[in-house]
Amino acid sequence: MEWAKDNIRANAIAPGLILTPLAKTVSDFHRWNPYVTGTSVLGLKYKDGIILAADMGGSYGSTLRYKSVERLKPIGKHTILGASGEISDFQEILRYLDELIIYDLMWDDGNSLGPKEVHSYLNRVMYNRRNKFNPLWNSLVVGGVKNGQKYLGMVGMIGTHYEDNHVATGFGNHLARPIMRAEWHEDMSFEDAVKLLEKCLLVLLYRDRSAINKFQIAKITKDGVTISEPYALKTFWGFSAFQNPSKGAEGSW
Amino acid sequence: MALRGDWVYENNGGTCVAIAGLDYCVVAADTRLSVGYSIHTRDYSKICKLADKCVLASSGFQGDMKALQKNLAAKHLIYQHQHNKQMSCPAMARLLSNTLYYKRFFPYYTFNILGGLDSEGKGCVYTYDAVGSYERVGYSCQGTGGALIMPVLDNQLKSPSPLLLPTRDAVTPLSESEAVDLVKDVFASATERDIYTGDKLEIIVVNAAGIRQEFLDLRKD
């Protein structure tokens, strides 16, 4: 029971951390639990390209530990990447991608990696790490435009991946996707797309406790990537359900 | 080995059906990709064309599904370079079995049906479990809706008992269009009761003329 003794050490590093036969050492333990996490990322196709949206929170368990985490990043010339899940793993992924893009650039043959290639690469990385039982604790959204082709895809922690006209990770898949399914259409203008995403972000802000009111929206078109400055949405807490949430569900005493 | 967690797998659902006739083979699968009570996408193709007369339909864990398809496609590319021809369906069937068994102790969590035409041009269907046991049959189904569909196929297609001697041909007596209609009906029915099956049905028909694809909308709820 060598691992049981390590519990003292483990507990000093992260309160509440308990070692088991599955996670024998502190570094093993990292494989099963995320530390600082980001919540949902949303993405959709619109008339001229792809828009991604995410808030800037970084949660340490249920504590909102970081409030300026950039979770939307440009990758090469044609791609943007959004991440939810473990922030450190995301930053590791960004290092992989930097290397990938630089090595690709060094050929100097005029070719460049598009969103499709980046999506495929990320899938192989995620799937390979799960095969080693040491996953990267993220759900990733990949969007981009190359040769006039729009591309939007997502990759999960264990290598599940797909493309769609709109995607959302985590809570977003429960709360935002139904709104997007109802309101999304092929030739949305940029303004309509932003309006739709902000509606989704607001719902998430109200119902996802890890969500914070500080967002970034990233846009990619054939002309390149634009990532917005952080901004907040106007909230309205006067809904009757918010005023007296336990109305109609009172206890018997 | 016993310490491996269950988090490495996910069931993304889906149902596959294949029916072999005298000179055709129908392979079909729905296009829903879900996990638990959530739907990831309503438009994910589970069918993969491996050779000119050989298609694979899989369900289970999507990550493994795609890895398996890419693995087989790569092996088939090497085969083409070495033999300057397309792999036959029975050969592909054995290759798939070996590929699955190769990962016997960390399996691909996939449930596959391989369909196509054999070297005589007769329809063939091969059905598998996750670790590579396989059998040539006249029709089969796999996946989350499999248990709902299989008895209907048994009832409608009545393949001769494998215990009969000499062995009878397993191909179904239906015509191509009858088989396609049957596939549409069984999927419409499975969609009513299986939450992992729905959205859209992709049907591939392989015959002497080549490969034909068609779609049918299924319930989206």
XYZ file of C-alpha atoms in Angstrom:
474
model
C 0.000 0.000 0.000
C 2.739 2.395 -0.990
C 0.200 4.696 -2.582
C -1.735 5.077 0.673
C 1.290 6.670 2.361
C 1.544 9.161 -0.466
C -1.893 10.422 0.490
C -0.339 12.775 3.000
C 1.878 14.291 0.323
C -0.986 14.405 -2.138
C -3.212 16.167 0.327
C -0.621 18.850 0.897
C -0.600 19.599 -2.833
C -4.331 19.580 -3.403
C -6.776 19.499 -0.503
C -9.206 16.624 -0.785
C -7.009 14.697 -3.207
C -7.172 10.999 -2.389
C -4.918 8.394 -3.952
C -6.358 5.050 -4.998
C -5.000 1.949 -6.693
C -5.933 3.652 -9.953
C -3.966 6.794 -9.228
C -0.960 5.582 -7.276
C 1.157 8.718 -7.245
C 0.525 12.433 -7.330
C 1.577 12.593 -10.991
C -0.699 9.647 -11.769
C -3.473 11.512 -10.096
C -3.137 14.350 -12.558
C -4.313 11.918 -15.228
C -7.755 11.607 -13.709
C -8.512 15.103 -12.425
C -8.383 18.551 -13.915
C -7.244 21.487 -11.778
C -7.964 24.845 -13.411
C -10.769 24.564 -15.921
C -12.554 26.726 -18.418
C -16.239 26.235 -19.132
C -18.188 26.103 -22.421
C -16.981 27.254 -25.831
C -19.535 28.026 -28.531
C -18.992 28.186 -32.257
C -21.056 28.626 -35.395
C -20.764 29.123 -39.117
C -22.097 32.349 -40.608
C -22.207 33.922 -44.064
C -18.519 34.891 -44.327
C -16.831 32.512 -41.906
C -16.792 31.161 -38.381
C -17.441 32.779 -35.006
C -16.308 31.352 -31.674
C -17.262 32.616 -28.234
C -16.083 31.815 -24.716
C -15.870 33.481 -21.344
C -12.529 34.216 -19.650
C -13.006 32.340 -16.390
C -10.594 29.778 -15.009
C -12.141 27.720 -12.194
C -10.155 25.952 -9.480
C -12.825 23.425 -8.586
C -15.750 25.658 -7.692
C -13.550 28.687 -6.967
C -13.339 31.268 -9.760
C -9.556 31.484 -9.553
C -8.638 33.276 -12.816
C -10.667 35.906 -14.637
C -8.582 36.816 -17.680
C -7.874 33.482 -19.338
C -7.751 33.702 -23.113
C -9.395 30.526 -24.331
C -9.696 31.499 -28.001
C -6.444 31.463 -29.962
C -5.444 31.842 -33.600
C -3.588 28.840 -35.085
C -1.675 29.608 -38.285
C -3.400 31.741 -40.897
C -6.708 29.968 -41.382
C -7.753 28.581 -38.012
C -9.029 29.540 -34.586
C -9.074 27.208 -31.628
C -11.291 27.392 -28.564
C -10.820 25.216 -25.494
C -12.767 24.203 -22.441
C -11.370 21.997 -19.701
C -7.906 22.012 -18.108
C -6.187 25.309 -18.913
C -2.637 23.973 -18.516
C -3.368 21.150 -20.952
C -4.721 23.731 -23.401
C -1.498 25.708 -23.117
C 0.459 22.486 -23.745
C -1.682 21.915 -26.864
C -0.867 25.459 -28.014
C 2.835 24.625 -27.708
C 2.336 21.488 -29.856
C 0.509 23.572 -32.443
C 3.171 26.315 -32.470
C 5.767 23.678 -33.241
C 3.546 22.099 -35.893
C 2.873 25.404 -37.632
C 6.540 26.462 -37.524
C 7.802 23.142 -38.917
C 5.197 23.369 -41.649
C 6.213 26.948 -42.433
C 9.891 25.986 -42.706
C 9.192 24.002 -45.882
C 8.538 27.410 -47.434
C 6.581 25.730 -50.229
C 3.605 28.056 -50.115
C 1.448 25.417 -48.444
C -0.117 26.067 -45.094
C -2.159 24.025 -42.653
C -5.881 24.689 -42.791
C -8.578 24.070 -40.171
C -9.229 20.577 -41.506
C -5.600 19.588 -40.963
C -5.469 21.197 -37.514
C -8.683 19.412 -36.532
C -7.312 16.081 -37.712
C -3.999 16.685 -35.908
C -5.722 17.623 -32.651
C -7.888 14.541 -32.888
C -4.848 12.300 -33.254
C -3.152 14.013 -30.287
C -6.220 13.655 -28.045
C -6.899 10.050 -29.117
C -3.243 9.099 -28.738
C -3.100 10.513 -25.226
C -6.235 8.644 -24.182
C -4.658 5.462 -25.570
C -1.757 6.111 -23.182
C -4.230 6.565 -20.335
C -2.931 10.082 -19.832
C -5.562 12.290 -21.453
C -5.467 15.963 -22.208
C -8.457 17.158 -20.204
C -10.094 19.331 -22.845
C -12.917 19.704 -25.289
C -11.705 21.678 -28.279
C -13.533 23.671 -30.923
C -11.744 24.233 -34.220
C -13.000 26.798 -36.716
C -11.548 28.220 -39.872
C -11.790 29.301 -43.474
C -9.471 28.120 -46.228
C -9.903 28.285 -50.012
C -13.366 29.727 -49.486
C -14.364 26.670 -47.447
C -15.777 27.174 -43.963
C -14.900 24.554 -41.389
C -16.166 24.007 -37.867
C -15.360 20.951 -35.796
C -14.933 19.722 -32.269
C -12.686 17.211 -30.492
C -13.432 15.647 -27.122
C -11.103 14.483 -24.347
C -10.942 10.856 -25.500
C -10.889 11.537 -29.222
C -14.537 11.855 -30.190
C -14.648 14.310 -33.080
C -17.133 15.678 -35.587
C -18.041 18.630 -37.785
C -21.271 20.595 -37.699
C -22.755 23.981 -38.570
C -22.731 24.895 -34.879
C -20.967 23.284 -31.935
C -20.718 23.802 -28.182
C -18.719 22.096 -25.458
C -19.838 21.003 -21.991
C -22.820 22.856 -20.579
C -23.110 24.643 -23.912
C -24.190 21.385 -25.548
C -27.119 21.219 -23.124
C -28.104 24.881 -22.904
C -26.864 26.627 -26.060
C -27.194 24.004 -28.806
C -31.010 23.867 -28.611
C -31.131 27.656 -29.103
C -28.678 27.405 -31.988
C -30.648 24.539 -33.589
C -33.781 26.675 -33.445
C -32.287 29.930 -34.736
C -29.227 29.133 -36.839
C -29.421 29.411 -40.607
C -26.876 29.069 -43.380
C -26.471 32.711 -44.463
C -26.469 34.512 -41.109
C -24.947 37.982 -41.115
C -22.130 38.705 -38.681
C -24.456 40.853 -36.557
C -27.112 38.112 -36.354
C -24.488 35.501 -35.508
C -23.067 37.632 -32.692
C -26.592 38.311 -31.428
C -27.320 34.570 -31.361
C -24.062 33.749 -29.594
C -24.631 36.480 -27.004
C -28.107 35.092 -26.312
C -26.506 31.687 -25.702
C -23.737 33.177 -23.550
C -26.325 34.954 -21.419
C -28.284 31.727 -20.832
C -25.025 30.030 -19.855
C -24.129 32.922 -17.573
C -27.456 32.557 -15.779
C -27.424 28.772 -15.448
C -23.764 27.645 -15.495
C -22.178 28.583 -12.175
C -18.638 28.472 -13.674
C -19.506 31.003 -16.356
C -18.441 34.627 -15.796
C -19.557 37.885 -17.348
C -16.389 38.575 -19.284
C -16.324 37.254 -22.809
C -14.296 37.199 -25.967
C -15.657 36.586 -29.436
C -13.343 35.458 -32.210
C -14.138 35.784 -35.886
C -12.386 34.194 -38.856
C -13.040 35.000 -42.501
C -10.964 34.757 -45.672
C -9.331 38.004 -44.527
C -8.014 36.499 -41.302
C -8.616 36.305 -37.580
C -10.073 38.961 -35.289
C -10.383 38.328 -31.571
C -12.420 40.884 -29.654
C -11.341 42.729 -26.548
C -12.922 41.318 -23.385
C -16.417 42.681 -22.776
C -19.412 42.099 -20.534
C -23.066 41.532 -21.399
C -25.945 43.416 -19.861
C -27.710 41.134 -17.424
C -31.269 41.222 -16.148
C -31.906 39.450 -12.873
C -35.511 40.564 -12.502
C -37.085 37.372 -13.909
C -39.738 36.121 -11.519
C -38.056 32.716 -11.372
C -34.909 34.459 -10.130
C -36.819 36.612 -7.620
C -38.304 33.725 -5.703
C -36.817 30.500 -6.986
C -38.366 28.290 -4.311
C -41.897 29.472 -4.990
C -44.070 26.453 -5.615
C -41.463 24.150 -4.101
C -41.680 25.098 -0.444
C -40.723 22.646 2.252
C -43.335 21.199 4.573
C -42.015 23.127 7.536
C -4.489 -4.225 -16.976
C -7.437 -4.584 -14.658
C -6.779 -1.073 -13.404
C -7.790 0.531 -16.682
C -10.575 3.027 -16.246
C -13.870 2.983 -18.073
C -13.454 6.651 -19.012
C -11.470 5.659 -22.102
C -14.701 4.518 -23.742
C -17.882 6.292 -24.650
C -20.943 4.876 -26.364
C -21.909 7.188 -29.175
C -24.802 4.947 -30.222
C -26.072 4.196 -33.678
C -27.440 1.227 -35.560
C -26.160 -0.605 -38.656
C -28.018 -3.071 -40.869
C -26.852 -5.026 -43.916
C -28.727 -7.377 -46.230
C -27.133 -9.521 -48.933
C -29.043 -10.617 -52.016
C -28.098 -12.733 -55.005
C -26.419 -9.876 -56.882
C -26.568 -6.919 -54.496
C -25.832 -5.855 -50.936
C -27.596 -3.152 -48.929
C -25.694 -1.526 -46.062
C -27.385 1.096 -43.915
C -26.750 3.118 -40.767
C -28.337 6.113 -39.076
C -26.411 9.387 -38.788
C -27.007 10.337 -35.148
C -23.954 10.765 -32.894
C -24.885 10.996 -29.238
C -23.552 10.465 -25.741
C -25.890 9.830 -22.814
C -28.961 12.000 -23.278
C -27.136 14.572 -25.460
C -26.804 14.601 -29.219
C -23.431 15.680 -30.585
C -24.507 15.942 -34.204
C -27.418 14.755 -36.338
C -25.305 14.274 -39.446
C -22.406 11.903 -38.843
C -21.820 9.169 -41.423
C -20.996 5.797 -39.862
C -20.458 4.114 -43.217
C -17.055 3.949 -44.854
C -16.267 2.770 -48.388
C -13.181 0.592 -48.081
C -12.910 -0.866 -51.591
C -14.859 -0.763 -54.851
C -17.208 -3.522 -53.711
C -16.788 -3.390 -49.952
C -18.325 -1.045 -47.380
C -18.043 -0.973 -43.607
C -20.728 0.266 -41.217
C -19.764 0.696 -37.574
C -21.263 1.910 -34.325
C -19.947 2.188 -30.778
C -17.235 4.651 -29.710
C -16.696 7.215 -32.458
C -12.980 7.729 -31.721
C -12.312 4.009 -32.172
C -14.637 3.865 -35.183
C -12.632 6.493 -37.038
C -9.291 5.016 -35.964
C -10.396 1.603 -37.234
C -11.623 3.013 -40.549
C -8.366 4.911 -41.093
C -6.341 1.830 -40.173
C -8.213 -0.336 -42.689
C -8.048 2.348 -45.376
C -4.257 2.583 -44.919
C -3.884 -1.214 -45.076
C -6.000 -1.288 -48.214
C -3.840 1.373 -49.834
C -0.750 -0.768 -49.195
C -2.614 -3.811 -50.569
C -3.423 -1.912 -53.756
C 0.215 -0.915 -54.204
C 1.382 -4.472 -53.660
C -1.248 -6.340 -55.702
C -2.454 -3.714 -58.140
C -6.093 -4.555 -57.464
C -8.902 -3.888 -55.034
C -9.187 -6.132 -52.028
C -12.075 -8.619 -52.197
C -14.785 -8.463 -49.605
C -13.933 -11.829 -47.995
C -10.279 -10.726 -47.713
C -11.293 -7.429 -46.154
C -13.512 -9.382 -43.761
C -10.538 -11.388 -42.502
C -8.394 -8.257 -42.306
C -11.041 -6.567 -40.165
C -11.233 -9.599 -37.889
C -7.452 -9.627 -37.411
C -7.354 -5.854 -36.895
C -9.965 -6.122 -34.146
C -8.302 -9.113 -32.498
C -4.925 -7.362 -32.583
C -6.390 -5.090 -29.939
C -7.971 -7.945 -27.953
C -6.756 -6.610 -24.598
C -7.547 -2.944 -25.254
C -10.317 -3.357 -27.781
C -11.748 -1.017 -30.340
C -15.192 -0.464 -28.841
C -16.894 -0.827 -32.212
C -19.652 -3.010 -33.581
C -19.178 -3.601 -37.263
C -20.919 -4.976 -40.298
C -19.034 -5.396 -43.529
C -21.080 -5.663 -46.691
C -20.378 -5.938 -50.389
C -19.998 -8.399 -53.232
C -17.740 -11.464 -53.148
C -15.464 -12.445 -56.054
C -18.395 -14.197 -57.772
C -20.490 -11.043 -57.582
C -22.802 -12.484 -54.931
C -23.939 -10.279 -52.051
C -22.115 -10.879 -48.779
C -22.491 -9.661 -45.214
C -19.978 -10.209 -42.412
C -20.956 -9.504 -38.843
C -18.517 -8.961 -35.940
C -18.167 -8.517 -32.234
C -15.794 -5.925 -30.750
C -12.824 -8.311 -30.533
C -13.005 -9.842 -33.980
C -15.183 -12.966 -33.975
C -16.935 -12.917 -37.304
C -19.264 -14.886 -39.505
C -20.588 -14.635 -43.028
C -24.366 -14.303 -42.981
C -27.216 -13.312 -45.264
C -28.248 -10.307 -43.182
C -27.308 -8.754 -39.886
C -27.605 -5.738 -37.622
C -25.411 -4.200 -34.937
C -25.476 -1.315 -32.503
C -27.898 0.195 -30.023
C -30.983 -0.624 -32.101
C -29.723 -4.063 -33.064
C -31.802 -5.978 -30.550
C -34.944 -4.251 -31.825
C -34.249 -4.925 -35.494
C -32.764 -8.431 -35.513
C -35.994 -10.362 -34.768
C -37.816 -8.436 -37.491
C -35.126 -9.367 -40.010
C -35.303 -13.005 -38.808
C -39.056 -12.951 -39.296
C -38.989 -11.344 -42.734
C -35.907 -12.969 -44.241
C -35.993 -16.511 -42.806
C -32.462 -17.505 -43.656
C -31.942 -21.294 -43.843
C -30.714 -22.846 -40.590
C -26.913 -23.069 -40.423
C -27.404 -26.612 -39.056
C -28.747 -27.900 -42.378
C -26.430 -30.126 -44.378
C -25.282 -29.576 -47.018
C -25.014 -25.865 -46.172
C -27.510 -23.630 -47.893
C -26.782 -20.265 -49.353
C -27.421 -17.496 -46.824
C -28.422 -14.814 -49.313
C -31.931 -13.452 -48.951
C -34.616 -14.084 -51.589
C -35.675 -10.412 -51.739
C -35.130 -8.172 -54.746
C -32.882 -5.131 -54.343
C -35.747 -2.644 -54.013
C -37.605 -4.889 -51.552
C -34.478 -5.082 -49.404
C -34.067 -1.285 -49.458
C -37.709 -0.865 -48.426
C -37.278 -3.367 -45.594
C -34.223 -1.469 -44.330
C -36.190 1.791 -44.340
C -39.014 0.177 -42.376
C -36.835 -1.419 -39.708
C -34.969 1.852 -39.124
C -38.190 3.855 -38.903
C -39.354 1.347 -36.272
C -36.093 1.253 -34.280
C -36.084 5.056 -34.202
C -39.422 4.990 -32.388
C -37.985 3.109 -29.399
C -34.182 3.570 -29.417
C -33.078 7.057 -28.348
C -29.637 6.530 -29.907
C -31.053 5.907 -33.380
C -32.558 8.628 -35.521
C -32.120 11.883 -37.460
C -31.233 10.411 -40.843
C -30.668 7.059 -42.523
C -27.800 6.537 -44.950
C -28.284 3.612 -47.311
C -25.529 2.215 -49.528
C -26.413 -0.264 -52.240
C -23.589 -2.266 -53.820
C -24.332 -4.119 -57.066
C -22.672 -4.985 -60.385
C -23.222 -1.391 -61.568
C -21.239 0.010 -58.640
C -22.162 1.821 -55.429
C -25.290 3.915 -54.947
C -26.102 6.102 -51.960
C -29.445 7.359 -50.729
C -30.820 9.099 -47.647
C -34.059 8.958 -45.706
C -35.084 11.332 -42.930
C -35.829 9.698 -39.597
C -37.450 11.143 -36.470
C -35.270 13.769 -34.823
C -36.658 13.399 -31.256
